[in-house]
Rosetta silent file (secondary structure, phi, psi, omega in degrees, C-alpha in Angstrom):
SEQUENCE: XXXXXXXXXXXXXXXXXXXXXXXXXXXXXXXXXXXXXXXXXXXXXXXXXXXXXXXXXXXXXXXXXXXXXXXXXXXXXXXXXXXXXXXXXXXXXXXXXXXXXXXXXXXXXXXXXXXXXXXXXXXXXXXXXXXXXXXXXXXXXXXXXXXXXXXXXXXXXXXXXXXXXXXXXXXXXXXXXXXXXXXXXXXXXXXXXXXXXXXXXXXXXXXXXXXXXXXXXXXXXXXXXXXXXXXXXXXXXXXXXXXXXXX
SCORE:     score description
SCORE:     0.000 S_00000001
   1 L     0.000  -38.464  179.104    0.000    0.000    0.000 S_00000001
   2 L   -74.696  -27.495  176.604    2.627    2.416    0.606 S_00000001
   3 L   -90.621   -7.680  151.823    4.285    1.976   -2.615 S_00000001
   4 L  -106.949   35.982  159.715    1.278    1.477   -4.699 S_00000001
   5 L  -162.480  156.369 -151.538   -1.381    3.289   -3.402 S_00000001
   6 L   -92.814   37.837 -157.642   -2.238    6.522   -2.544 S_00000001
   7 L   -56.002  113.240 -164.862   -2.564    6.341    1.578 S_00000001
   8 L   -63.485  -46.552 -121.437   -3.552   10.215    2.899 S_00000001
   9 L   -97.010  -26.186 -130.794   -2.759    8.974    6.375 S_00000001
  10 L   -52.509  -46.310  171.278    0.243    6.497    6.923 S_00000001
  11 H   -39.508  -29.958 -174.795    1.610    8.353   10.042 S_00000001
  12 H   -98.090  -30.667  178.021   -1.873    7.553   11.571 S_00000001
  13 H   -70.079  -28.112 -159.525   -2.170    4.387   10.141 S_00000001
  14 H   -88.623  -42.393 -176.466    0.946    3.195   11.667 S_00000001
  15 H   -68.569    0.882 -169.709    0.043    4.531   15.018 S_00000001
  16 L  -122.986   26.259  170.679   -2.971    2.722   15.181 S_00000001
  17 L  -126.094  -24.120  172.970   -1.559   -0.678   13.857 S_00000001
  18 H   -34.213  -27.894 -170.645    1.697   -0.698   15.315 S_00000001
  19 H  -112.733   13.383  149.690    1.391   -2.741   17.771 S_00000001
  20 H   -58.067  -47.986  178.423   -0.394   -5.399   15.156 S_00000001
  21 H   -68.041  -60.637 -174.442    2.883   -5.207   13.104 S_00000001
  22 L   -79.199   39.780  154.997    4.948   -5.960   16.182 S_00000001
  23 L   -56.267  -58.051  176.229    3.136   -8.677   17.430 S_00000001
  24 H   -52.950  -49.732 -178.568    5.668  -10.992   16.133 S_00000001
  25 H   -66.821  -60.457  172.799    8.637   -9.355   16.964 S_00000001
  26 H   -32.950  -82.743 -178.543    7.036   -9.526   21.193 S_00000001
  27 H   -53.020  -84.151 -124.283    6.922  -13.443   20.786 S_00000001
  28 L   -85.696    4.580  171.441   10.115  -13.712   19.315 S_00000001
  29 L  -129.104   26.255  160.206   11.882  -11.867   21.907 S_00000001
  30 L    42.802   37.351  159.012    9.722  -13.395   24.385 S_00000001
  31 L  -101.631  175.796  164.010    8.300  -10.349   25.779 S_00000001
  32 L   -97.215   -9.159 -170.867    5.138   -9.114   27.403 S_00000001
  33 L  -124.964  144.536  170.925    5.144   -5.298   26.934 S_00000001
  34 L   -88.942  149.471  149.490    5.918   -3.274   23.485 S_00000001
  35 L  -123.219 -177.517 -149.082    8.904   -0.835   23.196 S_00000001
  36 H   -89.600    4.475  153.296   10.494    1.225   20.960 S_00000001
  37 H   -75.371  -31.761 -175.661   13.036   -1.867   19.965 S_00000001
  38 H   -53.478  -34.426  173.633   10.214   -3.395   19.192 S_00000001
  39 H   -70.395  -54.467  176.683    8.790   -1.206   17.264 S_00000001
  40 H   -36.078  -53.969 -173.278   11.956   -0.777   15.266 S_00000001
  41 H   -77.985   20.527  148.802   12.224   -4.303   14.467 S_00000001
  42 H   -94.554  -43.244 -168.748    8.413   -3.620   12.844 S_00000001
  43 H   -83.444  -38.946  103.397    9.498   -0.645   11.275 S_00000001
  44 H    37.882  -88.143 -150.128   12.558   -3.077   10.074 S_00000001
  45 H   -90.587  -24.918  155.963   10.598   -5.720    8.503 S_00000001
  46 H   -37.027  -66.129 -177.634    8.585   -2.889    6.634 S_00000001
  47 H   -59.699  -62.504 -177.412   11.324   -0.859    5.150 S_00000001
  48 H   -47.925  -41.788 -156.396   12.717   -4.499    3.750 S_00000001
  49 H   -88.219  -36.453 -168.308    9.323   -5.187    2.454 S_00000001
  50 H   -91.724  -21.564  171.215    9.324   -1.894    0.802 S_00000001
  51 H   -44.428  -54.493  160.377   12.797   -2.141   -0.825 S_00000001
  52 H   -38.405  -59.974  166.073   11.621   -5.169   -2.274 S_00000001
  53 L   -52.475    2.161  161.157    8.656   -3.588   -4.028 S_00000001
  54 L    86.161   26.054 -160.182   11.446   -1.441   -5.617 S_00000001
  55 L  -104.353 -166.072 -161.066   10.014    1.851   -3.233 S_00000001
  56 L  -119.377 -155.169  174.202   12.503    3.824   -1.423 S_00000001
  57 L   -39.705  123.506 -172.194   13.020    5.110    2.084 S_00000001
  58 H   -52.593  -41.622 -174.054    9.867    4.468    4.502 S_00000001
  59 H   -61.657   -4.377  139.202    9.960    8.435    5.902 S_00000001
  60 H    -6.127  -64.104 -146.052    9.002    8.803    1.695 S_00000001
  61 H   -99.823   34.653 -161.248    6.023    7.570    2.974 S_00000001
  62 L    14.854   38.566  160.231    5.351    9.185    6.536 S_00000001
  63 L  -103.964  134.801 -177.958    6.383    6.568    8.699 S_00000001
  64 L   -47.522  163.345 -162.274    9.367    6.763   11.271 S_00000001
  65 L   -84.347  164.012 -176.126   12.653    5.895   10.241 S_00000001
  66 L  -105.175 -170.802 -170.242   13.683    2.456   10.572 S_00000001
  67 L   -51.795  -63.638 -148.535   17.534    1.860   12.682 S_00000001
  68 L  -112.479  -23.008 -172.720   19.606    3.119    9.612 S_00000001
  69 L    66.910   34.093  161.204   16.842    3.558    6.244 S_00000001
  70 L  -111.627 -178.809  176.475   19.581    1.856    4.167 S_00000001
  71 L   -74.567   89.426  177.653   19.130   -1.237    2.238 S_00000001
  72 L  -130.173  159.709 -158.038   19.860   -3.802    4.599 S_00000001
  73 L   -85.033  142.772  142.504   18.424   -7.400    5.214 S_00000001
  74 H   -61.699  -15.086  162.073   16.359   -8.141    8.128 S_00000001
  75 H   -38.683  -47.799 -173.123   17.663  -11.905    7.264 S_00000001
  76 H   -90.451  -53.939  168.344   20.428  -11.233    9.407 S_00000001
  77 H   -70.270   -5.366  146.959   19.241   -8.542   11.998 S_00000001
  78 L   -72.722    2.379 -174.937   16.472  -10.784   12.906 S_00000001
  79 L  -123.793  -21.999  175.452   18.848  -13.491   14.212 S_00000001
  80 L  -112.633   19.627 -158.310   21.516  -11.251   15.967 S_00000001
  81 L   -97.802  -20.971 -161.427   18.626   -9.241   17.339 S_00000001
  82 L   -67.241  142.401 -172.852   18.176  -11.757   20.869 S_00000001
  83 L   -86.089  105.069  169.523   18.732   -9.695   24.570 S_00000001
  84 L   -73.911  -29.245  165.142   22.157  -11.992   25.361 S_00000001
  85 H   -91.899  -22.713  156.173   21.802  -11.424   28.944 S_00000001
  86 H   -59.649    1.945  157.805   18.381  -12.380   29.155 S_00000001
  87 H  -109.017  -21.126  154.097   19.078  -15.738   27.793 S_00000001
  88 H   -60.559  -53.041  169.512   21.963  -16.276   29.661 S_00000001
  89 H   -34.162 -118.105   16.630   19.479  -15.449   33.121 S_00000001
  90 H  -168.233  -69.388  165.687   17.292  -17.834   31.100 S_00000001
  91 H   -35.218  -71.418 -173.511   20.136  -21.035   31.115 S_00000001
  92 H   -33.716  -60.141 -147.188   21.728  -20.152   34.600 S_00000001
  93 H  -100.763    3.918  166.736   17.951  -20.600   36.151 S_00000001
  94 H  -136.787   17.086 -179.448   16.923  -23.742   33.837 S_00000001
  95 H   -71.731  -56.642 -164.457   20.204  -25.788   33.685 S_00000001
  96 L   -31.194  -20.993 -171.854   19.532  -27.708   37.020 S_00000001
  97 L   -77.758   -3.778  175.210   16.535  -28.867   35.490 S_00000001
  98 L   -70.903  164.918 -170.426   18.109  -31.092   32.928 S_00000001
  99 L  -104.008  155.258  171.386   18.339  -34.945   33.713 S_00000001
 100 H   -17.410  -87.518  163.438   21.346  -36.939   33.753 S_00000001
 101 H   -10.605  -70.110 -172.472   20.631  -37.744   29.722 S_00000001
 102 H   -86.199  -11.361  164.142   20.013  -34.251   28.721 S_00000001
 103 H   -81.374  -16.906  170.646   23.146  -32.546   30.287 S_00000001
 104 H   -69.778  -35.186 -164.746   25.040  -35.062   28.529 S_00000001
 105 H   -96.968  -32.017 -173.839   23.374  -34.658   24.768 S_00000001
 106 H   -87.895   -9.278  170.226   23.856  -30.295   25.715 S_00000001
 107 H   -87.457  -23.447  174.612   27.670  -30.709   26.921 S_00000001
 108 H   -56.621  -65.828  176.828   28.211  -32.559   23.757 S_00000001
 109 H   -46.734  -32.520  177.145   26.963  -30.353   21.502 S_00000001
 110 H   -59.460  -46.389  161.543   28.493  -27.493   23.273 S_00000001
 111 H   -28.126  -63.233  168.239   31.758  -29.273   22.677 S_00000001
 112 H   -25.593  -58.242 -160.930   30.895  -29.596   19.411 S_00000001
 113 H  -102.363   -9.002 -173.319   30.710  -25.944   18.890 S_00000001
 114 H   -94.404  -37.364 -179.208   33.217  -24.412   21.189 S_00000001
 115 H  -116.535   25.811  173.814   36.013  -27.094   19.820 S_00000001
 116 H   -11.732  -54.470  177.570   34.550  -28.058   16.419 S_00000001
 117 H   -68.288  -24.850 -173.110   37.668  -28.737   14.161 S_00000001
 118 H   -87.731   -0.890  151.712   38.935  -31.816   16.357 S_00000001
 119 L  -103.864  158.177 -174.815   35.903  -33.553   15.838 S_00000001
 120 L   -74.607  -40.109  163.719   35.510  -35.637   13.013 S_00000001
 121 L  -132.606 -167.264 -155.883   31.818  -34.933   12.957 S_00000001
 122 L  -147.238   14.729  168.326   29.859  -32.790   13.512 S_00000001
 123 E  -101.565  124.722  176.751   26.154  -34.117   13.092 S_00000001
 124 E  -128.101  135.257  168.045   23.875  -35.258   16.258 S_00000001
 125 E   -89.983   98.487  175.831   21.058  -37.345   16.278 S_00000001
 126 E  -112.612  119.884 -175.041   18.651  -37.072   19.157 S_00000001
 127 L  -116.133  139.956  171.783   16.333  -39.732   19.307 S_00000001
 128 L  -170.739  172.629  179.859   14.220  -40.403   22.511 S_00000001
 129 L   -66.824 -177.861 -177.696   10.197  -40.464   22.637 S_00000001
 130 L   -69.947  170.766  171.488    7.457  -37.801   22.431 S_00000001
 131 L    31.630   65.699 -166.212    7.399  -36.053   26.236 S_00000001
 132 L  -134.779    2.855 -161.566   11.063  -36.899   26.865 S_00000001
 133 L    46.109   32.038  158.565   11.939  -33.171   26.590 S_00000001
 134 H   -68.534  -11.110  148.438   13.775  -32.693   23.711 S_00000001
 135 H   -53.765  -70.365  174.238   12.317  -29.488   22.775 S_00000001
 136 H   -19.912  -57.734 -171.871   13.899  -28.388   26.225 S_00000001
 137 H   -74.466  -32.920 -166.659   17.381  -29.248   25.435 S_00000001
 138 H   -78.691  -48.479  166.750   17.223  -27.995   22.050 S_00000001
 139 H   -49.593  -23.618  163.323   15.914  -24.612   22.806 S_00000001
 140 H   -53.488  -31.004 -150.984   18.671  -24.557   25.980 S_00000001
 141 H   -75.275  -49.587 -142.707   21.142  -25.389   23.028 S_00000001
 142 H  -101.643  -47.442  151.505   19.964  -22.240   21.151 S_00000001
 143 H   -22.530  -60.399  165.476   19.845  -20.122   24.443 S_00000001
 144 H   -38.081  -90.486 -152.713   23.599  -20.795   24.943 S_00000001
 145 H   -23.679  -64.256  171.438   24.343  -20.353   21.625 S_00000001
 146 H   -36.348  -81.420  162.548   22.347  -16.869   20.846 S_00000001
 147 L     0.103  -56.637 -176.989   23.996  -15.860   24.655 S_00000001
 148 L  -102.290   69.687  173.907   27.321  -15.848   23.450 S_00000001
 149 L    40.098   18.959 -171.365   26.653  -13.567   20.367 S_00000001
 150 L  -100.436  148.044  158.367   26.603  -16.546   17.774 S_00000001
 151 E   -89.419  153.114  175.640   24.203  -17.347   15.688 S_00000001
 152 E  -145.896  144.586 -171.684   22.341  -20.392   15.720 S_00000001
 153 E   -98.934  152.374 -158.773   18.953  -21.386   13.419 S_00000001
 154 E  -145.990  123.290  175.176   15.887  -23.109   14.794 S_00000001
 155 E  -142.492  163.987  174.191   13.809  -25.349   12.144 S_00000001
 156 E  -146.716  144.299  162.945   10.866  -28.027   12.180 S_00000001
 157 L   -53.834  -36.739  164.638    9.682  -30.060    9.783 S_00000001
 158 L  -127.574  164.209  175.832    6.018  -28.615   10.396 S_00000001
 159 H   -58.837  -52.318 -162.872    4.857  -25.236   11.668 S_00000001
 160 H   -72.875    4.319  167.950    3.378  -26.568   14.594 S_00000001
 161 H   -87.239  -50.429  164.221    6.711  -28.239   15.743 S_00000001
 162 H   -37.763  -30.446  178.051    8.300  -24.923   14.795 S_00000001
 163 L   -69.471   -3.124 -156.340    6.115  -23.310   17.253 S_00000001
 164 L  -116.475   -5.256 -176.220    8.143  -25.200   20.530 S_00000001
 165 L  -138.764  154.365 -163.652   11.084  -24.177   19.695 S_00000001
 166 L   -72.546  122.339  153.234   12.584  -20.063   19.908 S_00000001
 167 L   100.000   -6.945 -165.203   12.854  -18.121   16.700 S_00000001
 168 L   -64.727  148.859  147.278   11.810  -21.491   15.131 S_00000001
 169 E  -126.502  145.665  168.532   10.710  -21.686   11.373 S_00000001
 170 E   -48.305  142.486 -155.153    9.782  -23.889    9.194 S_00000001
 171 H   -66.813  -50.340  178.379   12.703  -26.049    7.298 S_00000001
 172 H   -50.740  -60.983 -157.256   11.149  -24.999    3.725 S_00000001
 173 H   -62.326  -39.609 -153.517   10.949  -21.298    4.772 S_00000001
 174 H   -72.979  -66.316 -132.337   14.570  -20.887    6.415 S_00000001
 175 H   -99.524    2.136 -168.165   16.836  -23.150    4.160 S_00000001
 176 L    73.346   21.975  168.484   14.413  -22.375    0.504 S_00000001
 177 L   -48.374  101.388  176.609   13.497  -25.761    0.108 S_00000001
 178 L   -30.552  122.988  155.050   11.970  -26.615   -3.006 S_00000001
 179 L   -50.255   36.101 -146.680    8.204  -27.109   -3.193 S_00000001
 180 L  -118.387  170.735  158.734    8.492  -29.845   -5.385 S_00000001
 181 L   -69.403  128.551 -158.649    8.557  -33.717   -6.006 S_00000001
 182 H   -73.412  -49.032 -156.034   10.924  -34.890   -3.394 S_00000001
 183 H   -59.732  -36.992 -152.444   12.674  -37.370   -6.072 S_00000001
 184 H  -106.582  -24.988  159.975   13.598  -34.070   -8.079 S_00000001
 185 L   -43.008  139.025 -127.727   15.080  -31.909   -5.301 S_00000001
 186 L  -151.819  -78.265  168.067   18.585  -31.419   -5.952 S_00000001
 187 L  -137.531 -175.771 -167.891   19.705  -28.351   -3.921 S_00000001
 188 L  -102.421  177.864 -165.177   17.731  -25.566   -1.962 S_00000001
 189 L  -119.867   65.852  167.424   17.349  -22.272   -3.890 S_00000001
 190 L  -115.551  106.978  169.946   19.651  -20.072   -1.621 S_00000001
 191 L   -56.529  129.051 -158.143   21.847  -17.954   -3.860 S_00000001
 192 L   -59.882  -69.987  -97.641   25.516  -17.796   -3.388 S_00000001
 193 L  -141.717   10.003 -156.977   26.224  -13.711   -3.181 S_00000001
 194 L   -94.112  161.875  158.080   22.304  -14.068   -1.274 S_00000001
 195 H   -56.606  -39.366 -176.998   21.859  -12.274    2.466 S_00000001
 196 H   -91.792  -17.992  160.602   20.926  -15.593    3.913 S_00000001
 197 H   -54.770  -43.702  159.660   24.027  -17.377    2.376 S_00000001
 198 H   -43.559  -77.707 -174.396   25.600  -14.494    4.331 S_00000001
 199 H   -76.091    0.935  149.618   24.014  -15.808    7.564 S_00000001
 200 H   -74.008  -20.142 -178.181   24.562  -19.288    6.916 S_00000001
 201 H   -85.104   -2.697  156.989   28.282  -18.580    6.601 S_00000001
 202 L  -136.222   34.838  149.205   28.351  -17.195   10.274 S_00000001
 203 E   -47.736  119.181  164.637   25.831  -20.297   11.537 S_00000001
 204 E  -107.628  -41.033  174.124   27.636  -21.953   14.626 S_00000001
 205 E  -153.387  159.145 -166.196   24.728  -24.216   14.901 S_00000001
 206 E  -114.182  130.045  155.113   21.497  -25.549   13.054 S_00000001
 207 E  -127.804  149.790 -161.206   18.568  -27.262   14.755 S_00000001
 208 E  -153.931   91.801 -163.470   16.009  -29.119   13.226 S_00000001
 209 E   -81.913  157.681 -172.566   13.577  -30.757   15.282 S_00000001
 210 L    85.061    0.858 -170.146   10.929  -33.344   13.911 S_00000001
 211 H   -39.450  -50.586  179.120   13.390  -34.435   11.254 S_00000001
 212 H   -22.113  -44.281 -168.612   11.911  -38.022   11.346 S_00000001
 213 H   -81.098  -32.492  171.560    9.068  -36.395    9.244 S_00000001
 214 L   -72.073  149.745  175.195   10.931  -34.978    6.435 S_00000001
 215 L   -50.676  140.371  179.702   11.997  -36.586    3.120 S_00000001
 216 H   -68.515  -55.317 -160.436   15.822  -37.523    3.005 S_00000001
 217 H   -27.737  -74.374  143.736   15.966  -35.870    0.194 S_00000001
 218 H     7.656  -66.966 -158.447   15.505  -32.381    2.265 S_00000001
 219 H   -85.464  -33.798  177.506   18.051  -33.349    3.892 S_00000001
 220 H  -103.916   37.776 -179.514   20.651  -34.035    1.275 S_00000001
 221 H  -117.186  -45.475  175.830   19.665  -31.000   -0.969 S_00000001
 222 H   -56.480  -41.986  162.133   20.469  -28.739    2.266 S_00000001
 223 H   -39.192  -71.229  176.833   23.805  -30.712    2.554 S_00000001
 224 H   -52.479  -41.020  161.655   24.812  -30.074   -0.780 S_00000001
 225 H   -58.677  -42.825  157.081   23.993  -26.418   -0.571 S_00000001
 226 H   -60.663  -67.228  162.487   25.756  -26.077    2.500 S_00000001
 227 H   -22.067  -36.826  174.615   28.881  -27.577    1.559 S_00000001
 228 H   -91.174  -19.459 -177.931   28.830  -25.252   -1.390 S_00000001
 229 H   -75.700  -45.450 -177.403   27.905  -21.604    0.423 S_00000001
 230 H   -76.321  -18.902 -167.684   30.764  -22.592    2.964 S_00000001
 231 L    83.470   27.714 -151.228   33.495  -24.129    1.069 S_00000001
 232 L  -168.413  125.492  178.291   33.189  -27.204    3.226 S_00000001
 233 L  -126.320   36.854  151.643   32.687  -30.839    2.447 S_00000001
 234 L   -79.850  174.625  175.184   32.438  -31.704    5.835 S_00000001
 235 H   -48.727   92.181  164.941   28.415  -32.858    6.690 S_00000001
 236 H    93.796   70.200  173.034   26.073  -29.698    6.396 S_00000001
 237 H    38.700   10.752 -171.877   28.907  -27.507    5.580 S_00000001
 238 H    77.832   12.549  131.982   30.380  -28.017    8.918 S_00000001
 239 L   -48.843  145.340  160.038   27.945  -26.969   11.255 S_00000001
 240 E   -97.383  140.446 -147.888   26.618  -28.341   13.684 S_00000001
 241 E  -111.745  136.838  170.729   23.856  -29.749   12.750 S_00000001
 242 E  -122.223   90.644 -171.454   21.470  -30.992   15.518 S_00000001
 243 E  -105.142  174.239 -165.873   18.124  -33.322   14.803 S_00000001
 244 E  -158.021  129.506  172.539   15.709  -34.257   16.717 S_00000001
 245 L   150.313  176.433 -167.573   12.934  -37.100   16.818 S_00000001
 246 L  -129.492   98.434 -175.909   11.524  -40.184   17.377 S_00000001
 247 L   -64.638    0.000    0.000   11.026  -42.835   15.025 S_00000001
């Protein structure tokens, strides 16, 4: 609407929708109140919305400035965007609650990611039943991660799996998965010189819970595409890669 249509209003429009656009941005930073980051990261995902539509700066349009009003991806700034000491508070106050089991499968991975080249791999498999808390550990895993300024991606096989875990998305939306006949999937349709090629190339770790349900194929179309954005023919381009389910 702002860059194709003729809105008398927008300044008014925004205040009285605003806190409709940043609805999303609240759950993903797992607040209860809005503020004026919040609003930013709505004002954010606009101006990227309007670049795309080939329009220019949002104040064009009489809406507040976004952080900088240059062309820059929200691809990236949504993932480095997480309050690091509130997810460290977040760990500190939920480690005791892991079990034996699950402090074992989160010091591995942590291993994994803190000393990475000296293992030979670098792919984990967590299989245990439904209500065994594996959502728990993986979201601790991404807690950590986030914590120390790193990024790390959150995926599911379905939305509603996606929903359990933070920041989660669906595997098709994140990695570009083809919509397609799984026999003909090949690689995902993430562009080399792309913004999210960019953020896979500073990925410390990938999780991707529910795996059980997706086609292998999925899985070795992401592989190959990793290996090639990174330069790396270790397994998923040499992240660590983390799944999760129960066959």
């Amino acid at each position: 609407m702002l860059v194709f249509s003729d809105l008398e209003d927008q300044s008014g429009i925004w205040e009285e929708t605003k806190d409709l656009f940043a609805s999303d941005f609240l759950y993903h930073h797992k607040l209860t109140e809005y503020n004026d980051e919040i609003y930013l990261d709505a004002l954010d995902d606009i101006q990227e919305h309007v670049w795309n539509c080939g329009g220019g700066k949002i104040t064009q349009y009489g809406l507040p400035p976004s952080r900088d009003g240059e062309k820059t991806s929200n691809v990236i700034r949504r993932e480095k965007s997480y309050n690091k000491e509130s997810l460290q508070k977040n760990v500190n106050e939920k480690m005791s609650l892991l079990n034996d089991k699950q402090r074992h499968c989160y010091d591995v991975v942590m291993s994994r990611i803190k000393n990475g080249c000296i293992f030979n791999s670098n792919g984990i498999f967590l299989n245990a039943p439904g209500g065994t808390g594996k959502s728990f550990v993986l979201n601790m895993l991404l807690d950590s991660v986030r914590s120390q300024g790193k990024i790390a991606l959150a995926v599911a096989s379905s939305g509603i799996a996606a929903t359990a875990l933070h920041g989660g998305r669906t595997a098709h939306n994140m990695f570009k998965i083809p919509l397609m006949e799984y026999n003909e999937i090949r690689t995902c349709g993430i562009k080399k010189n792309s913004e999210l090629a960019r953020l896979l190339q500073m990925t410390s770790l990938i999780v991707w819970d529910e795996v059980v349900m997706a086609n292998k194929n999925t899985l070795t179309a992401l592989d190959i595409t990793l290996r090639d954005i990174l330069g790396n023919n270790k397994f998923m381009g040499g992240i660590v890669f983390v799944c999760a389910g129960d066959f």
